[in-house]
Amino acid sequence: MTRILLVEDEELVGTMVRMNLESEGHEVVWLRDAEAAWQTLASSAGRFDLVLLDIALPGMSGLDLLEKLRAAELGTPVLMLTARSDVSTKVAALDHGADDYLTKPFDVPELVARVKAMIRRSQAEREIPTDQLVHIGEYEIDLRARRAASREGAVTLSDKEVRLLQLFLSSEGETLKRADILDIVWGMDAWPSERTVDNFILRLRKLFELDHTQPRHFLTVRGLGYRFVH
Ligand code: CA
């Protein structure tokens, strides 16, 4: 069960968000102002998997709260809710340490997808300690150092390659859709196409499969996406 803290003063928006996230199986705590949210997070930030934070709030603004959270080194992922056409606010949100943002009015499926992607991203990061050495077949990967002994010899992996590996390792046996992989690994970075995912998989196969044309670890699930098995 994931716990989400919703900070939103608009009744209609708050009601809609809470209802939809609860129907997806999340527990939602809804507070109407940033001061109350600060009190709650300062005493139990670890209780929450995600904060959905409106910017325009009575009293302390969402941006001020975000700044306080990051200054206090509370790293709970934050999805900001911003007003459409307000580019400078979005930039400020990211500068203040927001993990993602959504412009109002937003579609419910989009909100649900973003929340799902953010939770998976933070769980993937939590579940695989980055100092861990992992093995795929006969190859060894040092995720923290981003170094690997691969079929092509010693290589340095890019951040995205490491994130993709972490995602696969934390969802072994599960079919991952290309769109979900993009969401989780690439997040807000200038949306690449699903072809990008295919290219990265090909690269991982060349590094960590004995024969990249006969993959045994990074498997294609036809019409759906990819599945990793050890
Ligand atoms: Ca508001």
mmCIF file of C-alpha atoms and ligand atoms in Angstrom:
data_model
loop_
_atom_site.group_PDB
_atom_site.id
_atom_site.type_symbol
_atom_site.label_atom_id
_atom_site.label_comp_id
_atom_site.label_asym_id
_atom_site.label_seq_id
_atom_site.Cartn_x
_atom_site.Cartn_y
_atom_site.Cartn_z
ATOM 1 C CA MET A 1 0.000 0.000 0.000
ATOM 2 C CA THR A 2 1.437 3.359 -0.986
ATOM 3 C CA ARG A 3 0.697 6.493 0.982
ATOM 4 C CA ILE A 4 0.270 9.808 -0.762
ATOM 5 C CA LEU A 5 0.064 13.210 0.900
ATOM 6 C CA LEU A 6 -2.165 15.541 -1.110
ATOM 7 C CA VAL A 7 -1.824 19.257 -0.388
ATOM 8 C CA GLU A 8 -4.608 21.066 -2.221
ATOM 9 C CA ASP A 9 -7.017 23.806 -1.134
ATOM 10 C CA GLU A 10 -9.516 23.437 -3.984
ATOM 11 C CA GLU A 11 -12.339 21.126 -2.906
ATOM 12 C CA LEU A 12 -13.243 19.912 -6.385
ATOM 13 C CA VAL A 13 -9.675 19.157 -7.441
ATOM 14 C CA GLY A 14 -8.859 17.543 -4.105
ATOM 15 C CA THR A 15 -11.975 15.398 -4.129
ATOM 16 C CA MET A 16 -11.339 14.198 -7.663
ATOM 17 C CA VAL A 17 -7.676 13.432 -7.038
ATOM 18 C CA ARG A 18 -8.307 11.606 -3.784
ATOM 19 C CA MET A 19 -11.167 9.555 -5.202
ATOM 20 C CA ASN A 20 -9.153 8.440 -8.216
ATOM 21 C CA LEU A 21 -5.988 7.610 -6.340
ATOM 22 C CA GLU A 22 -7.940 5.695 -3.693
ATOM 23 C CA SER A 23 -9.653 3.690 -6.400
ATOM 24 C CA GLU A 24 -6.162 2.757 -7.640
ATOM 25 C CA GLY A 25 -5.403 1.331 -4.199
ATOM 26 C CA HIS A 26 -3.384 4.216 -2.751
ATOM 27 C CA GLU A 27 -3.931 5.619 0.723
ATOM 28 C CA VAL A 28 -4.428 9.371 0.473
ATOM 29 C CA VAL A 29 -4.042 11.900 3.278
ATOM 30 C CA TRP A 30 -5.506 15.228 2.166
ATOM 31 C CA LEU A 31 -4.433 18.494 3.791
ATOM 32 C CA ARG A 32 -5.615 21.957 2.714
ATOM 33 C CA ASP A 33 -2.580 24.074 3.546
ATOM 34 C CA ALA A 34 1.191 23.945 3.416
ATOM 35 C CA GLU A 35 1.701 24.702 7.096
ATOM 36 C CA ALA A 36 -0.233 21.575 8.120
ATOM 37 C CA ALA A 37 1.644 19.595 5.476
ATOM 38 C CA TRP A 38 4.969 20.832 6.825
ATOM 39 C CA GLN A 39 4.035 19.740 10.363
ATOM 40 C CA THR A 40 3.007 16.324 9.079
ATOM 41 C CA LEU A 41 6.073 15.780 6.883
ATOM 42 C CA ALA A 42 8.557 17.134 9.405
ATOM 43 C CA SER A 43 7.361 14.566 11.929
ATOM 44 C CA SER A 44 6.819 11.605 9.593
ATOM 45 C CA ALA A 45 8.110 12.177 6.056
ATOM 46 C CA GLY A 46 9.067 8.516 5.768
ATOM 47 C CA ARG A 47 5.430 7.558 6.111
ATOM 48 C CA PHE A 48 4.700 8.930 2.637
ATOM 49 C CA ASP A 49 5.766 7.604 -0.755
ATOM 50 C CA LEU A 50 4.795 10.742 -2.635
ATOM 51 C CA VAL A 51 3.606 14.314 -2.065
ATOM 52 C CA LEU A 52 1.162 15.901 -4.505
ATOM 53 C CA LEU A 53 1.631 19.584 -3.943
ATOM 54 C CA ASP A 54 -0.457 22.464 -5.257
ATOM 55 C CA ILE A 55 1.492 25.692 -5.714
ATOM 56 C CA ALA A 56 -1.189 28.303 -4.990
ATOM 57 C CA LEU A 57 -2.224 27.658 -1.401
ATOM 58 C CA PRO A 58 -3.498 29.956 1.348
ATOM 59 C CA GLY A 59 -0.613 31.122 3.563
ATOM 60 C CA MET A 60 2.648 29.342 2.800
ATOM 61 C CA SER A 61 2.886 28.518 -0.914
ATOM 62 C CA GLY A 62 3.633 25.091 -2.310
ATOM 63 C CA LEU A 63 7.021 26.351 -3.505
ATOM 64 C CA ASP A 64 7.934 27.587 -0.021
ATOM 65 C CA LEU A 65 6.965 24.229 1.441
ATOM 66 C CA LEU A 66 9.040 22.419 -1.179
ATOM 67 C CA GLU A 67 12.028 24.620 -0.366
ATOM 68 C CA LYS A 68 11.646 23.894 3.352
ATOM 69 C CA LEU A 69 11.406 20.149 2.710
ATOM 70 C CA ARG A 70 14.541 20.042 0.595
ATOM 71 C CA ALA A 71 16.431 22.331 3.018
ATOM 72 C CA ALA A 72 15.537 19.851 5.767
ATOM 73 C CA GLU A 73 16.807 17.057 3.477
ATOM 74 C CA LEU A 74 13.431 15.366 3.318
ATOM 75 C CA GLY A 75 13.672 13.562 0.003
ATOM 76 C CA THR A 76 10.083 12.374 -0.421
ATOM 77 C CA PRO A 77 9.257 12.610 -4.153
ATOM 78 C CA VAL A 78 7.114 15.657 -4.939
ATOM 79 C CA LEU A 79 4.763 16.070 -7.890
ATOM 80 C CA MET A 80 3.813 19.742 -8.231
ATOM 81 C CA LEU A 81 0.413 20.801 -9.509
ATOM 82 C CA THR A 82 0.834 24.012 -11.474
ATOM 83 C CA ALA A 83 -1.431 26.370 -13.379
ATOM 84 C CA ARG A 84 -1.296 26.023 -17.150
ATOM 85 C CA SER A 85 0.754 28.595 -19.119
ATOM 86 C CA ASP A 86 2.865 29.400 -16.098
ATOM 87 C CA VAL A 87 6.264 28.378 -17.416
ATOM 88 C CA SER A 88 8.295 30.319 -14.868
ATOM 89 C CA THR A 89 6.478 28.561 -12.037
ATOM 90 C CA LYS A 90 7.295 25.163 -13.517
ATOM 91 C CA VAL A 91 10.933 26.120 -13.802
ATOM 92 C CA ALA A 92 10.883 27.366 -10.207
ATOM 93 C CA ALA A 93 9.283 24.090 -9.085
ATOM 94 C CA LEU A 94 12.048 22.043 -10.679
ATOM 95 C CA ASP A 95 14.702 24.408 -9.309
ATOM 96 C CA HIS A 96 13.250 23.949 -5.831
ATOM 97 C CA GLY A 97 13.557 20.176 -6.085
ATOM 98 C CA ALA A 98 10.231 18.968 -7.474
ATOM 99 C CA ASP A 99 10.497 15.581 -9.168
ATOM 100 C CA ASP A 100 7.773 16.202 -11.696
ATOM 101 C CA TYR A 101 4.920 18.571 -12.399
ATOM 102 C CA LEU A 102 1.472 18.427 -13.854
ATOM 103 C CA THR A 103 -0.398 21.404 -15.274
ATOM 104 C CA LYS A 104 -4.002 22.114 -14.359
ATOM 105 C CA PRO A 105 -6.471 21.187 -15.610
ATOM 106 C CA PHE A 106 -5.067 17.680 -15.919
ATOM 107 C CA ASP A 107 -6.609 14.426 -17.108
ATOM 108 C CA VAL A 108 -7.155 11.815 -14.444
ATOM 109 C CA PRO A 109 -5.456 9.018 -16.423
ATOM 110 C CA GLU A 110 -2.401 11.238 -16.834
ATOM 111 C CA LEU A 111 -2.287 11.968 -13.096
ATOM 112 C CA VAL A 112 -2.644 8.283 -12.256
ATOM 113 C CA ALA A 113 0.101 7.353 -14.739
ATOM 114 C CA ARG A 114 2.508 9.983 -13.391
ATOM 115 C CA VAL A 115 1.891 8.911 -9.803
ATOM 116 C CA LYS A 116 2.452 5.282 -10.743
ATOM 117 C CA ALA A 117 5.674 6.102 -12.587
ATOM 118 C CA MET A 118 7.027 8.210 -9.731
ATOM 119 C CA ILE A 119 6.284 5.567 -7.131
ATOM 120 C CA ARG A 120 7.892 2.872 -9.232
ATOM 121 C CA ARG A 121 10.910 5.055 -9.839
ATOM 122 C CA SER A 122 11.449 5.721 -6.164
ATOM 123 C CA GLN A 123 10.831 2.079 -5.255
ATOM 124 C CA ALA A 124 13.312 0.935 -7.897
ATOM 125 C CA GLU A 125 15.878 3.298 -6.411
ATOM 126 C CA ARG A 126 15.159 2.102 -2.887
ATOM 127 C CA GLU A 127 15.121 -1.611 -3.627
ATOM 128 C CA ILE A 128 18.438 -1.819 -5.423
ATOM 129 C CA PRO A 129 21.215 -0.269 -3.357
ATOM 130 C CA THR A 130 23.496 1.413 -5.872
ATOM 131 C CA ASP A 131 26.641 0.154 -4.200
ATOM 132 C CA GLN A 132 25.527 -3.376 -4.916
ATOM 133 C CA LEU A 133 27.400 -5.558 -7.331
ATOM 134 C CA VAL A 134 24.955 -7.369 -9.550
ATOM 135 C CA HIS A 135 25.487 -10.216 -11.942
ATOM 136 C CA ILE A 136 23.807 -10.970 -15.226
ATOM 137 C CA GLY A 137 24.956 -14.309 -16.477
ATOM 138 C CA GLU A 138 28.732 -14.262 -16.211
ATOM 139 C CA TYR A 139 28.979 -10.479 -16.287
ATOM 140 C CA GLU A 140 29.421 -8.280 -13.215
ATOM 141 C CA ILE A 141 28.057 -4.762 -12.857
ATOM 142 C CA ASP A 142 28.976 -2.180 -10.230
ATOM 143 C CA LEU A 143 25.914 0.070 -10.292
ATOM 144 C CA ARG A 144 27.354 2.810 -8.121
ATOM 145 C CA ALA A 145 30.635 3.094 -9.998
ATOM 146 C CA ARG A 146 28.706 2.610 -13.271
ATOM 147 C CA ARG A 147 31.392 0.131 -14.326
ATOM 148 C CA ALA A 148 30.773 -3.293 -15.775
ATOM 149 C CA ALA A 149 32.673 -6.271 -17.017
ATOM 150 C CA SER A 150 30.759 -6.948 -20.211
ATOM 151 C CA ARG A 151 31.075 -9.020 -23.352
ATOM 152 C CA GLU A 152 32.794 -5.972 -24.819
ATOM 153 C CA GLY A 153 35.232 -5.839 -21.890
ATOM 154 C CA ALA A 154 35.305 -3.163 -19.171
ATOM 155 C CA VAL A 155 32.763 -0.444 -19.923
ATOM 156 C CA THR A 156 31.389 2.649 -18.218
ATOM 157 C CA LEU A 157 27.611 2.785 -18.225
ATOM 158 C CA SER A 158 25.570 5.953 -18.693
ATOM 159 C CA ASP A 159 23.098 7.129 -16.027
ATOM 160 C CA LYS A 160 20.204 6.018 -18.186
ATOM 161 C CA GLU A 161 21.713 2.568 -18.710
ATOM 162 C CA VAL A 162 22.123 2.202 -14.944
ATOM 163 C CA ARG A 163 18.539 3.347 -14.316
ATOM 164 C CA LEU A 164 17.244 0.930 -16.920
ATOM 165 C CA LEU A 165 19.217 -1.916 -15.349
ATOM 166 C CA GLN A 166 17.883 -0.967 -11.909
ATOM 167 C CA LEU A 167 14.350 -0.996 -13.253
ATOM 168 C CA PHE A 168 14.773 -4.451 -14.788
ATOM 169 C CA LEU A 169 16.478 -5.857 -11.708
ATOM 170 C CA SER A 170 13.716 -4.568 -9.442
ATOM 171 C CA SER A 171 10.922 -5.916 -11.656
ATOM 172 C CA GLU A 172 12.340 -9.278 -12.618
ATOM 173 C CA GLY A 173 9.881 -11.485 -14.471
ATOM 174 C CA GLU A 174 7.459 -8.630 -14.990
ATOM 175 C CA THR A 175 6.515 -7.404 -18.452
ATOM 176 C CA LEU A 176 7.345 -3.715 -18.773
ATOM 177 C CA LYS A 177 5.677 -1.668 -21.478
ATOM 178 C CA ARG A 178 7.870 0.663 -23.488
ATOM 179 C CA ALA A 179 5.783 3.652 -22.383
ATOM 180 C CA ASP A 180 6.220 2.698 -18.721
ATOM 181 C CA ILE A 181 9.959 2.239 -19.199
ATOM 182 C CA LEU A 182 10.150 5.706 -20.756
ATOM 183 C CA ASP A 183 8.159 7.172 -17.887
ATOM 184 C CA ILE A 184 10.244 5.540 -15.206
ATOM 185 C CA VAL A 185 13.731 5.799 -16.658
ATOM 186 C CA TRP A 186 13.502 9.003 -18.652
ATOM 187 C CA GLY A 187 10.841 10.799 -16.607
ATOM 188 C CA MET A 188 10.687 14.431 -17.579
ATOM 189 C CA ASP A 189 13.841 14.510 -19.669
ATOM 190 C CA ALA A 190 12.714 15.715 -23.085
ATOM 191 C CA TRP A 191 10.435 12.840 -24.060
ATOM 192 C CA PRO A 192 12.300 10.535 -26.411
ATOM 193 C CA SER A 193 10.435 8.046 -28.580
ATOM 194 C CA GLU A 194 9.795 4.426 -27.731
ATOM 195 C CA ARG A 195 12.492 3.624 -30.300
ATOM 196 C CA THR A 196 14.959 4.986 -27.750
ATOM 197 C CA VAL A 197 13.990 2.167 -25.397
ATOM 198 C CA ASP A 198 14.636 -0.400 -28.134
ATOM 199 C CA ASN A 199 18.071 1.065 -28.777
ATOM 200 C CA PHE A 200 18.979 0.924 -25.092
ATOM 201 C CA ILE A 201 17.802 -2.684 -24.841
ATOM 202 C CA LEU A 202 19.894 -3.581 -27.859
ATOM 203 C CA ARG A 203 22.891 -1.988 -26.162
ATOM 204 C CA LEU A 204 22.294 -3.942 -22.923
ATOM 205 C CA ARG A 205 21.963 -7.151 -24.919
ATOM 206 C CA LYS A 206 25.250 -6.515 -26.674
ATOM 207 C CA LEU A 207 26.920 -5.940 -23.329
ATOM 208 C CA PHE A 208 25.335 -8.624 -21.189
ATOM 209 C CA GLU A 209 24.058 -11.392 -23.463
ATOM 210 C CA LEU A 210 26.371 -14.120 -24.750
ATOM 211 C CA ASP A 211 24.561 -13.769 -28.080
ATOM 212 C CA HIS A 212 22.520 -10.590 -28.455
ATOM 213 C CA THR A 213 20.455 -12.132 -31.246
ATOM 214 C CA GLN A 214 19.352 -14.917 -28.863
ATOM 215 C CA PRO A 215 18.695 -13.001 -25.641
ATOM 216 C CA ARG A 216 18.235 -15.005 -22.475
ATOM 217 C CA HIS A 217 17.942 -12.111 -20.001
ATOM 218 C CA PHE A 218 16.485 -9.064 -21.757
ATOM 219 C CA LEU A 219 13.485 -10.661 -23.414
ATOM 220 C CA THR A 220 11.100 -9.155 -25.922
ATOM 221 C CA VAL A 221 7.426 -9.582 -25.120
ATOM 222 C CA ARG A 222 5.900 -9.275 -28.536
ATOM 223 C CA GLY A 223 3.491 -6.361 -28.905
ATOM 224 C CA LEU A 224 3.989 -5.328 -25.276
ATOM 225 C CA GLY A 225 7.513 -4.524 -24.262
ATOM 226 C CA TYR A 226 10.305 -6.244 -22.372
ATOM 227 C CA ARG A 227 10.841 -8.659 -19.518
ATOM 228 C CA PHE A 228 14.034 -9.332 -17.605
ATOM 229 C CA VAL A 229 15.015 -12.707 -16.158
ATOM 230 C CA HIS A 230 18.234 -13.604 -14.453
HETATM 231 CA CA CA B 1 -4.813 26.157 -5.054
#
